[in-house]
Amino acid sequence: MDILGFDRGLMGFSLGVHIILAVLGIAIPLIILISEILWRRTWDKTYRILARRLSVALAVIFAIGTASGMLVAIELAVLWPKFMALVSQVAILPFYVEVFAFFGESIFLAAYLYSAYRGSESSNARIVFMAIVAVCAALSGVLITMINAFMNTPVGFNIPEYIATGNVTGVQPLAAFATPSTATEVLHVISSSYFAGAFILLAYFAYMLLKSDETTREYYKKVVMVLIIVEIFATALTVFSGIQSISALYHIQPEKYAAIEGDMVPQAYAPEYIGGIPVNGKLEYYIAIPGLQSLLATGSVSGTVPGLSQFPNDTWPPLFVHSLFDPMVGSGFLIGFFLMVLVLLLVLKRRPLDNRIILWLTVLAGLLAVFVLEAGWIMAEVGRQPWIIYNVMTVASAANYSPSVIPIGIAIIVFYIAAVPSAALVIRRFFKNRPLKDELVK
Amino acid sequence: MNLFSLANFLILNAFLLTLMLEAGTAVLLLAGKGYKERLKRYVMPMWEIGGTFLVFFIVNLEVTYPKLIGVAGYIYILPALAIAALLLFRNAFISYSGYISSEKDEGRYLKVYAAATLLITIITAATLASVLTGAGADIANNTLNITAMFLNAAGITAILGLLIISVIFGYLFYRGDAVMKPVLSAVVFLLLLGIEYHFYPRVLGSMSLLQYMNNSAISGDAALITVVMGSFLSVALAYFIYIVYIKNEQAY
């Protein structure tokens, strides 16, 4: 493999792992905050125990996530030095504010943990501390997404002059906070972070409910209920913002849009292609739903959608993004449908949480949610190729070609592979030594 | 030296201060000489704050000297990634040690943390020295000779100096009778470094640091953000340290 490929692989792998820690780091504070508020409202011990136990998991995930975040920050600078040199002169402010959000998160998480284990049972301070942690965690996601939006729709400097001469002029420092793609992208990233993060927890607690006995069953049921309610909002928002994002692509990144939808030639009355494999520059073996794509993208079945043939061959993204798009959307809708059924059963008082099949399906939905998250992320990043900054800088021209990256890159991959399962193991061991039963009886 | 370099330098100092305290702690942990309870109590929040300051420094470096990233990112890829990997490793072990119930395992995990922290300190010292003197760096070919980076007068003195001060700093700090003395000595050290830096604002041996400065409109806004957010967080941090250390200390 060449060094560029290795740089790409290392960055992709690091982000792929980091994203799981990140969504948990964004979702768990919200769940803890809700539990703290419920505890103060109902004085039901379940919620206090949930908050305390989740905060241990959060502390471990935060520690690994912090290190992984530093790793990604350092990787950005050393794997893509030319990219960071431009971002630093044009769009660094979101990144810079993010450091403070991260600072705030670490200080107030420490304050929360301190208060949770040493402070009074009914302290209101804990709600404030966790609220700040939750806001800062979400804000970190928002600010980093702003950099990603800048990569998709660069603004805030004289682009023609930069391409012609390499000089950075006409910088507007605040432009990076609101590029044309920022709003839709931020909404989709944040809602899908809550969606995926809470689903990982939901899958875990549904599994624990399956394994529970008389003493712990009620606890797990209440926790699962809280998570289902969070999921209803998060899933709805994710689907809504997802449709927004793909429609936005139609305007701002037509190549990416065409590659994702599998459109080889521009056409009116475009069908939505489901499945299909690109063969010799043509999509084959697909199912087409007439007019749907034009309707979704343009608001009318007669609308024209772009096709890859409009663009030079060397700016086409890899065509496999279409093969990721279908399973991602399909799984997302499957999960949404499952949630709707679940809510209907709850409303009809059919006690779905006593049904083992439904609980197993919930665990399965959690795994699917992680798949949707990763597939969506890979699709979004690979769909921008060959650009690192759309129409300004290619990945190949930004990369670091020093061969030193290979040995240390392999070490990082090995560390990552070890760090995540060992974090899970430590959390598990901690809970094993402090059984839920003892806390419930206390 | 202008205000932006000064801010960047102060942030580097804050990071070095936490790193020195951690390195001192690491040596004491490895030597296994008493103070274990005290060590644990101080090291727990300290490692996280040190890590945040490192990120703060790196991002501030990107804001202040963006053109340096293009050069240094190439040359120092190996030490930078090594520090990053060690950080991941170290954070994992220190956080695990807090949630492991067996005393023996906890000690072992803390030792792994200590060893990784010492390595980070050594690599950081040598890298910083090399960024200033250019030892081992081949700017024309964008490569780095690792052996030459460590084994030169500036590199060796930087490593030894940082370690010696760290150990004394740590030892005095944990002996606990006078907290001010070690903190003062570290501040004096950093001041000396600052004076040296003031007269020698060059990187990679001969290049002027100022040639890498950000000349875009970013700097002014970044300075405003640094002051506003920095003050807010300093207050939050001071409040937190007050709750955890001062109140806690009184309770003992």
XYZ file of C-alpha atoms in Angstrom:
694
model
C 0.000 0.000 0.000
C 1.252 3.511 -0.733
C 1.720 6.107 1.980
C -1.278 8.163 0.870
C -3.447 5.070 1.215
C -1.982 4.435 4.655
C -2.646 8.048 5.750
C -6.226 7.692 4.565
C -6.670 4.338 6.225
C -5.211 5.525 9.528
C -7.361 8.667 9.613
C -10.469 6.725 8.616
C -9.847 4.026 11.180
C -9.144 6.543 13.970
C -12.291 8.507 13.172
C -14.340 5.342 12.829
C -13.426 4.358 16.374
C -13.535 7.896 17.720
C -17.043 8.424 16.388
C -18.409 5.612 18.585
C -16.771 7.102 21.686
C -18.000 10.542 20.597
C -21.664 9.592 20.191
C -21.601 7.865 23.574
C -19.925 10.958 25.045
C -22.710 13.122 23.629
C -25.662 10.856 24.465
C -24.740 9.617 27.951
C -24.639 13.110 29.572
C -28.175 13.732 28.286
C -29.425 10.456 29.782
C -27.680 11.214 33.092
C -29.202 14.702 33.097
C -32.684 13.272 32.472
C -32.159 10.726 35.272
C -31.012 13.420 37.692
C -34.079 15.517 36.896
C -36.388 12.496 37.209
C -34.786 11.636 40.537
C -35.500 15.120 41.882
C -39.062 14.967 40.561
C -40.099 11.460 41.610
C -37.591 10.491 44.338
C -37.591 7.114 42.629
C -34.284 5.447 43.535
C -34.033 3.905 40.050
C -33.038 7.204 38.511
C -30.413 8.090 41.082
C -28.813 4.664 40.680
C -28.970 4.977 36.897
C -27.303 8.400 36.992
C -24.524 7.181 39.267
C -23.823 4.007 37.346
C -23.876 5.742 33.984
C -21.530 8.426 35.272
C -18.869 5.775 35.901
C -19.233 4.560 32.336
C -19.083 8.165 31.153
C -15.885 8.808 33.111
C -14.114 5.868 31.481
C -15.461 6.671 28.001
C -14.506 10.322 28.484
C -10.938 9.373 29.438
C -10.507 7.156 26.387
C -12.449 9.616 24.220
C -10.243 12.511 25.344
C -7.116 10.620 24.409
C -8.661 9.537 21.148
C -9.701 13.142 20.443
C -6.133 14.342 21.054
C -4.903 11.598 18.772
C -7.274 12.723 16.017
C -6.239 16.383 16.510
C -2.554 15.462 16.235
C -3.255 13.177 13.267
C -5.045 16.005 11.443
C -1.960 18.185 11.779
C 0.656 15.567 10.934
C -1.119 13.431 8.332
C -2.558 16.412 6.416
C -0.133 19.284 7.123
C -1.152 21.367 4.104
C -4.814 21.011 4.915
C -4.300 22.132 8.517
C -2.081 25.006 7.379
C -4.974 26.359 5.271
C -7.668 25.616 7.866
C -5.532 27.371 10.491
C -5.510 30.552 8.455
C -9.145 30.498 7.420
C -11.435 28.321 9.507
C -9.706 27.496 12.768
C -12.074 29.395 15.070
C -14.689 26.617 15.466
C -11.836 24.256 16.307
C -10.498 26.804 18.724
C -13.803 27.321 20.533
C -14.146 23.534 20.653
C -11.077 23.374 22.873
C -12.942 25.461 25.419
C -16.069 23.316 25.175
C -13.822 20.349 25.839
C -12.220 22.168 28.783
C -15.646 22.973 30.208
C -16.732 19.375 29.791
C -13.740 17.965 31.618
C -13.944 20.445 34.515
C -17.677 20.030 35.070
C -17.600 16.266 34.620
C -15.001 16.117 37.375
C -17.180 18.418 39.505
C -20.210 16.207 38.860
C -18.379 12.997 39.746
C -17.043 14.606 42.882
C -20.516 15.770 43.871
C -22.130 12.430 42.954
C -19.872 10.478 45.276
C -19.189 12.947 48.063
C -21.998 15.508 47.860
C -25.522 15.432 49.277
C -28.241 13.142 47.918
C -30.488 15.934 46.747
C -27.954 18.392 45.449
C -29.268 20.683 42.719
C -25.679 21.480 41.785
C -25.410 18.088 40.117
C -28.175 18.972 37.659
C -26.346 22.201 36.783
C -22.980 20.418 36.431
C -24.395 17.684 34.195
C -26.371 20.196 32.145
C -23.115 22.039 31.412
C -21.401 18.743 30.549
C -24.265 17.810 28.203
C -24.229 21.229 26.509
C -20.430 21.265 26.166
C -20.413 17.701 24.799
C -23.018 18.561 22.174
C -21.217 21.822 21.436
C -17.974 19.932 20.768
C -19.840 17.899 18.180
C -21.412 21.026 16.676
C -18.083 22.856 16.395
C -16.179 19.947 14.868
C -19.010 19.473 12.380
C -18.556 23.133 11.422
C -15.007 22.298 10.280
C -16.385 19.385 8.305
C -18.995 21.682 6.751
C -16.169 24.043 5.784
C -14.477 21.125 4.023
C -17.663 20.532 2.051
C -18.512 24.156 1.321
C -15.381 26.267 1.817
C -15.997 29.984 2.376
C -14.304 32.908 4.096
C -11.298 33.544 1.837
C -10.447 34.414 -1.740
C -10.664 30.937 -3.282
C -9.697 31.718 -6.919
C -6.601 33.539 -5.737
C -5.664 30.694 -3.394
C -6.007 28.121 -6.198
C -3.996 30.293 -8.577
C -1.205 31.480 -6.283
C -1.419 29.580 -3.004
C -1.737 32.864 -1.084
C -4.432 33.177 1.552
C -6.172 36.543 1.261
C -9.514 38.152 2.094
C -10.010 36.062 5.230
C -13.331 36.407 7.057
C -12.693 34.595 10.335
C -16.323 34.129 11.345
C -17.485 32.711 8.003
C -16.535 29.177 9.045
C -19.269 29.205 11.683
C -21.973 29.421 9.033
C -21.094 27.937 5.669
C -23.962 27.025 3.304
C -23.920 23.416 4.532
C -23.388 24.094 8.245
C -26.995 24.187 9.467
C -28.172 20.942 7.844
C -24.964 19.108 8.626
C -24.904 20.133 12.283
C -28.535 19.145 12.782
C -27.938 15.740 11.203
C -24.729 15.031 13.111
C -26.130 16.007 16.493
C -29.450 14.211 16.084
C -27.720 11.090 14.796
C -25.275 11.235 17.712
C -28.170 11.100 20.164
C -29.833 8.471 18.000
C -26.829 6.141 17.835
C -25.484 6.831 21.339
C -28.830 6.242 23.015
C -29.418 3.160 20.866
C -26.172 1.578 22.036
C -27.393 2.097 25.610
C -30.877 0.882 24.697
C -29.459 -2.324 23.202
C -27.364 -2.891 26.320
C -30.241 -2.303 28.735
C -32.682 -4.377 26.645
C -30.153 -7.200 26.810
C -29.822 -6.748 30.575
C -33.619 -6.770 30.869
C -33.617 -10.119 29.077
C -31.135 -11.439 31.635
C -32.782 -9.787 34.659
C -34.421 -11.436 37.671
C -37.261 -10.280 39.979
C -35.179 -7.733 41.897
C -33.714 -5.990 38.878
C -36.482 -6.308 36.276
C -38.355 -3.147 37.262
C -35.127 -1.124 37.217
C -34.202 -2.197 33.704
C -37.770 -1.661 32.456
C -37.795 1.932 33.659
C -34.388 2.590 32.109
C -35.479 1.088 28.794
C -38.605 3.292 28.860
C -36.514 6.455 29.358
C -34.291 5.459 26.442
C -37.228 4.639 24.167
C -38.686 8.104 24.765
C -35.323 9.740 23.974
C -35.062 7.559 20.851
C -38.475 8.644 19.533
C -37.325 12.264 19.347
C -33.783 11.462 18.217
C -34.870 9.082 15.452
C -37.518 11.448 14.090
C -35.020 14.316 14.026
C -32.340 12.129 12.414
C -34.634 11.016 9.589
C -35.884 14.570 9.016
C -32.379 16.083 8.988
C -31.091 13.203 6.843
C -33.607 14.017 4.110
C -32.620 17.697 4.450
C -28.921 16.812 4.079
C -29.342 14.764 0.935
C -31.495 17.480 -0.635
C -28.858 20.057 0.301
C -26.206 17.972 -1.480
C -28.205 18.329 -4.673
C -27.355 22.036 -4.628
C -23.919 22.172 -3.017
C -22.120 18.973 -4.057
C -23.801 17.596 -7.168
C -21.070 14.980 -7.838
C -21.497 13.558 -4.362
C -25.260 13.634 -4.732
C -25.088 11.829 -8.081
C -22.655 9.201 -6.783
C -24.740 8.539 -3.673
C -27.982 8.243 -5.649
C -26.314 6.239 -8.415
C -27.163 8.751 -11.154
C -24.875 8.261 -14.128
C -26.573 10.800 -16.414
C -28.607 13.892 -15.564
C -32.321 13.296 -16.038
C -35.815 14.596 -15.369
C -38.479 12.344 -13.782
C -35.567 10.567 -12.068
C -36.424 7.308 -10.292
C -35.020 6.408 -6.872
C -32.564 3.549 -7.474
C -32.597 0.864 -4.838
C -29.638 -1.504 -4.929
C -27.631 -1.772 -8.092
C -23.953 -2.197 -8.925
C -22.028 0.162 -11.220
C -20.856 -1.794 -14.290
C -18.838 0.026 -16.964
C -20.107 3.415 -15.863
C -23.742 2.281 -15.756
C -25.848 1.204 -12.811
C -27.146 -2.349 -13.198
C -29.292 -4.763 -11.166
C -31.412 -2.165 -9.385
C -35.043 -1.611 -8.502
C -36.354 1.803 -9.554
C -39.199 3.736 -7.949
C -40.356 6.096 -10.714
C -40.131 9.826 -10.045
C -39.360 9.520 -6.336
C -35.803 10.887 -6.519
C -36.852 13.980 -8.451
C -39.695 14.501 -6.009
C -37.457 14.261 -2.918
C -34.649 16.382 -4.343
C -36.559 19.062 -6.226
C -40.080 18.906 -4.848
C -41.571 17.896 -8.192
C -41.554 14.599 -10.137
C -40.510 16.447 -13.288
C -37.409 17.981 -11.654
C -33.976 17.321 -13.153
C -31.274 15.688 -11.047
C -27.536 15.847 -11.840
C -25.589 12.891 -13.215
C -21.903 11.949 -13.002
C -21.467 12.321 -16.773
C -21.658 16.108 -16.254
C -18.393 16.087 -14.344
C -14.813 15.217 -15.321
C -13.954 11.621 -14.561
C -11.168 12.460 -12.110
C -13.491 14.271 -9.687
C -15.926 11.341 -9.371
C -16.174 9.942 -5.873
C -15.731 6.146 -5.550
C -19.017 4.686 -6.761
C -19.432 2.244 -3.881
C -20.975 5.092 -1.841
C -24.277 4.228 -3.524
C -23.985 0.708 -2.135
C -23.610 2.194 1.366
C -26.450 4.660 0.974
C -29.207 2.092 0.420
C -28.494 -0.142 3.422
C -28.027 2.983 5.575
C -31.370 4.497 4.643
C -33.033 1.085 4.665
C -31.765 0.238 8.140
C -32.703 3.699 9.380
C -36.265 3.291 8.179
C -36.432 -0.244 9.573
C -35.375 1.082 12.983
C -37.907 3.917 12.733
C -40.671 1.478 11.822
C -39.721 -0.822 14.694
C -39.823 2.115 17.135
C -43.265 3.122 15.866
C -44.572 -0.404 16.420
C -43.015 -0.402 19.872
C -44.644 2.903 20.788
C -47.995 1.715 19.434
C -47.787 -1.415 21.576
C -46.915 0.713 24.602
C -49.834 3.061 23.979
C -52.184 0.085 23.588
C -50.795 -1.234 26.901
C -49.746 -4.533 25.299
C -46.666 -4.699 27.585
C -44.057 -5.088 24.812
C -41.214 -5.030 27.330
C -42.358 -8.417 28.646
C -42.009 -9.904 25.184
C -38.622 -11.543 24.697
C -38.765 -11.357 20.905
C -39.290 -7.601 21.020
C -36.383 -7.205 23.425
C -34.099 -9.236 21.154
C -35.237 -7.093 18.241
C -34.317 -4.020 20.288
C -30.791 -5.388 20.765
C -30.616 -6.024 17.027
C -31.838 -2.483 16.311
C -28.993 -1.155 18.493
C -26.428 -3.028 16.384
C -28.091 -1.732 13.211
C -27.925 1.807 14.611
C -24.122 1.528 14.933
C -23.988 0.253 11.357
C -26.115 3.191 10.168
C -23.825 5.622 11.987
C -20.632 4.215 10.490
C -22.093 3.770 7.006
C -23.410 7.331 7.025
C -20.077 8.706 8.108
C -18.080 6.696 5.538
C -20.536 7.737 2.833
C -20.245 11.416 3.751
C -16.434 11.393 3.783
C -15.783 9.074 0.844
C -18.441 10.932 -1.149
C -16.299 14.089 -0.995
C -13.266 12.355 -2.550
C -10.943 13.216 -4.229
C -11.288 16.515 -2.385
C -10.255 17.205 1.199
C -11.630 20.734 0.766
C -14.249 20.631 -1.959
C -13.003 22.144 -5.236
C -9.996 23.707 -3.439
C -7.551 21.034 -2.268
C -7.299 17.328 -3.004
C -6.537 14.722 -0.365
C -3.455 13.681 -2.343
C -2.000 17.207 -2.292
C -2.622 17.636 1.460
C -1.081 14.368 2.607
C 2.144 13.697 4.450
C 4.296 11.293 2.436
C 6.865 10.648 5.155
C 7.345 6.888 5.552
C 7.682 7.351 9.344
C 3.897 7.232 9.524
C 3.734 3.484 8.903
C 5.245 1.912 12.060
C 3.646 4.386 14.446
C 0.356 4.208 12.549
C 0.287 0.452 13.028
C 0.967 0.963 16.742
C -1.955 3.396 16.966
C -4.286 0.940 15.256
C -3.217 -1.800 17.682
C -3.768 0.512 20.672
C -7.214 1.418 19.424
C -8.142 -2.205 18.877
C -7.080 -2.906 22.463
C -8.378 0.262 24.123
C -12.077 0.052 23.290
C -12.731 -3.548 24.398
C -10.590 -3.048 27.485
C -12.641 0.044 28.394
C -15.787 -2.063 28.086
C -14.142 -4.739 30.223
C -13.208 -2.262 32.943
C -16.730 -0.828 33.060
C -18.110 -4.363 33.248
C -15.739 -5.341 36.022
C -16.636 -2.233 37.976
C -20.339 -3.076 37.767
C -19.696 -6.699 38.606
C -17.983 -5.660 41.823
C -20.874 -3.367 42.707
C -23.941 -5.455 41.809
C -27.106 -3.582 40.942
C -29.033 -5.761 43.423
C -27.076 -4.374 46.375
C -27.753 -0.801 45.304
C -31.462 -1.471 44.798
C -31.858 -3.104 48.218
C -29.873 -0.421 50.053
C 7.870 39.128 20.961
C 4.296 40.083 20.241
C 1.174 39.348 22.283
C 0.090 36.340 20.242
C 3.425 34.589 20.686
C 3.288 35.454 24.365
C -0.171 33.851 24.712
C 1.022 30.770 22.877
C 4.096 30.609 25.071
C 2.031 30.949 28.267
C -0.191 28.060 27.191
C 2.907 25.976 26.476
C 4.070 26.817 29.988
C 0.780 25.759 31.543
C 1.105 22.458 29.724
C 4.749 22.049 30.776
C 3.840 22.820 34.384
C 1.238 20.051 34.506
C 3.603 17.756 32.616
C 6.376 18.416 35.142
C 4.075 17.685 38.034
C 2.955 14.499 36.325
C 6.502 13.441 35.508
C 7.480 14.043 39.127
C 4.528 11.968 40.236
C 5.490 9.272 37.756
C 9.023 8.978 39.137
C 7.699 8.765 42.700
C 5.170 6.125 41.640
C 7.863 4.057 39.936
C 10.250 4.456 42.863
C 7.412 3.302 45.115
C 8.403 5.607 47.956
C 5.343 6.264 50.094
C 2.841 9.093 49.578
C 0.653 6.735 47.568
C -2.649 8.068 48.860
C -1.581 11.646 48.302
C -0.246 10.811 44.871
C -3.531 9.246 43.876
C -5.541 12.167 45.142
C -3.558 14.721 43.164
C -2.808 12.788 40.043
C -6.432 11.953 39.352
C -7.620 15.368 38.188
C -4.132 16.493 37.134
C -3.690 14.103 34.215
C -6.920 15.278 32.661
C -6.063 18.963 33.020
C -2.603 18.325 31.561
C -4.162 16.584 28.586
C -6.571 19.444 27.972
C -3.722 21.953 28.079
C -1.854 19.918 25.483
C -4.824 20.111 23.123
C -5.169 23.809 23.914
C -1.499 24.334 23.089
C -1.679 22.420 19.811
C -4.772 24.240 18.575
C -3.368 27.585 19.704
C -0.148 26.720 17.869
C -2.225 26.090 14.762
C -3.927 29.465 15.214
C -0.721 31.378 15.887
C 1.762 29.732 13.505
C -0.294 27.963 10.828
C 2.583 27.864 8.374
C 4.740 26.075 10.915
C 2.251 23.171 10.894
C 2.978 22.583 7.226
C 6.705 22.271 7.963
C 6.788 20.776 11.461
C 3.893 18.407 10.732
C 6.043 16.760 8.107
C 9.289 16.654 10.009
C 8.030 15.756 13.472
C 5.405 13.219 12.445
C 7.101 10.377 14.302
C 7.499 11.992 17.759
C 4.070 13.681 17.454
C 2.252 10.448 16.703
C 4.297 8.629 19.347
C 3.193 11.183 21.967
C -0.420 10.836 20.791
C -0.319 7.050 20.970
C 1.298 7.129 24.421
C -1.386 9.549 25.605
C -4.110 7.147 24.539
C -2.333 4.333 26.307
C -1.697 6.359 29.453
C -5.228 7.757 29.742
C -6.602 4.256 29.379
C -4.489 2.936 32.232
C -4.979 5.806 34.641
C -8.739 5.744 34.186
C -8.846 1.963 34.530
C -6.824 2.140 37.709
C -9.581 4.210 39.320
C -12.195 1.563 38.631
C -10.247 -1.543 39.484
C -11.019 -2.881 42.901
C -7.910 -4.961 43.592
C -5.082 -3.029 45.246
C -2.389 -5.015 43.446
C -3.833 -4.355 39.986
C -4.292 -0.699 40.805
C -0.601 -0.360 41.667
C 0.362 -2.126 38.472
C -1.869 0.072 36.334
C -0.489 3.206 37.975
C 3.041 2.016 37.152
C 2.115 1.603 33.478
C 0.658 5.110 33.572
C 3.861 6.411 35.166
C 6.113 4.764 32.598
C 4.060 6.123 29.688
C 4.037 9.605 31.235
C 7.817 9.581 31.640
C 8.235 8.558 28.013
C 5.913 11.375 26.955
C 7.955 13.844 29.007
C 11.228 12.675 27.472
C 9.908 12.778 23.901
C 8.274 16.178 24.490
C 11.494 17.655 25.892
C 13.596 16.362 23.006
C 11.031 17.447 20.399
C 10.708 20.962 21.814
C 14.483 21.302 21.947
C 14.757 20.103 18.374
C 12.019 22.487 17.188
C 14.139 25.323 18.597
C 17.610 24.193 17.558
C 16.772 22.149 14.480
C 18.841 19.212 15.763
C 18.105 16.124 13.713
C 15.713 17.941 11.396
C 16.494 18.054 7.698
C 14.330 20.889 6.421
C 15.290 20.514 2.784
C 14.173 16.866 2.661
C 11.419 17.066 5.295
C 12.946 14.258 7.326
C 13.988 13.729 10.905
C 16.956 11.797 12.246
C 15.585 10.435 15.507
C 18.949 9.519 17.014
C 20.332 12.968 16.263
C 17.197 14.542 17.737
C 17.788 12.871 21.106
C 21.567 12.694 21.207
C 22.761 16.278 21.040
C 23.684 18.785 23.686
C 20.386 20.668 23.569
C 18.272 17.517 23.523
C 20.103 15.846 26.402
C 20.095 18.954 28.567
C 16.398 19.531 27.861
C 15.509 15.973 28.856
C 17.721 15.927 31.947
C 16.697 19.429 32.968
C 12.998 18.715 32.681
C 13.339 15.418 34.532
C 15.490 16.775 37.365
C 13.197 19.723 37.933
C 10.164 17.446 37.701
C 11.495 15.078 40.337
C 12.413 17.829 42.773
C 9.158 19.572 42.031
C 7.205 16.367 42.593
C 9.129 15.414 45.707
C 8.653 18.783 47.390
C 5.049 18.957 46.261
C 4.121 15.606 47.733
C 6.112 16.063 50.912
C 3.364 18.522 51.444
C 4.825 20.836 54.065
C 5.329 23.667 51.613
C 3.382 23.718 48.385
C 4.540 27.185 47.425
C 8.263 26.387 47.173
C 8.079 23.796 44.394
C 5.498 25.807 42.484
C 7.732 28.869 42.757
C 10.785 26.963 41.592
C 8.902 25.694 38.569
C 7.697 29.199 37.788
C 11.277 30.492 38.030
C 12.383 27.763 35.637
C 9.670 28.693 33.169
C 10.570 32.385 33.480
C 14.186 31.562 32.641
C 12.991 29.566 29.663
C 10.829 32.527 28.674
C 13.752 34.953 28.797
C 15.815 32.606 26.677
C 12.942 32.242 24.255
C 12.522 36.007 24.139
C 16.069 36.480 22.901
C 15.963 33.475 20.662
C 12.593 33.449 18.891
C 13.844 31.087 16.237
C 12.800 27.625 15.215
C 14.571 24.821 13.424
C 17.902 26.416 14.144
C 17.818 29.512 12.030
C 14.297 30.352 10.860
C 12.576 33.242 12.554
C 9.454 32.075 14.346
C 7.714 35.233 13.205
C 7.818 34.176 9.566
C 5.304 31.446 10.408
C 2.926 33.828 12.187
C -0.691 33.964 11.114
C -1.108 37.099 9.057
C -4.794 36.563 8.316
C -7.686 38.230 10.107
C -8.086 35.186 12.373
C -5.631 36.385 15.028
C -7.703 39.218 16.494
C -10.839 37.117 16.894
C -8.837 34.230 18.287
C -7.314 36.556 20.883
C -10.775 37.711 21.925
C -11.949 34.102 22.249
C -8.843 33.232 24.277
C -9.471 36.046 26.745
C -13.247 35.546 27.140
C -13.359 31.756 27.256
C -10.036 31.531 29.076
C -11.264 33.754 31.913
C -14.522 31.845 32.219
C -12.741 28.518 32.403
C -10.055 29.755 34.771
C -12.814 30.761 37.180
C -14.493 27.375 36.756
C -11.188 25.577 37.267
C -10.315 27.644 40.340
C -13.754 26.937 41.805
C -13.342 23.234 41.156
C -9.856 23.137 42.684
C -11.255 25.016 45.658
C -14.006 22.415 46.194
C -11.853 19.368 45.645
C -8.558 20.369 47.245
C -9.108 23.132 49.766
C -12.412 21.926 51.204
C -11.215 18.361 51.031
C -7.937 19.259 52.719
C -9.840 20.890 55.565
C -11.923 17.754 56.007
C -8.807 15.605 56.477
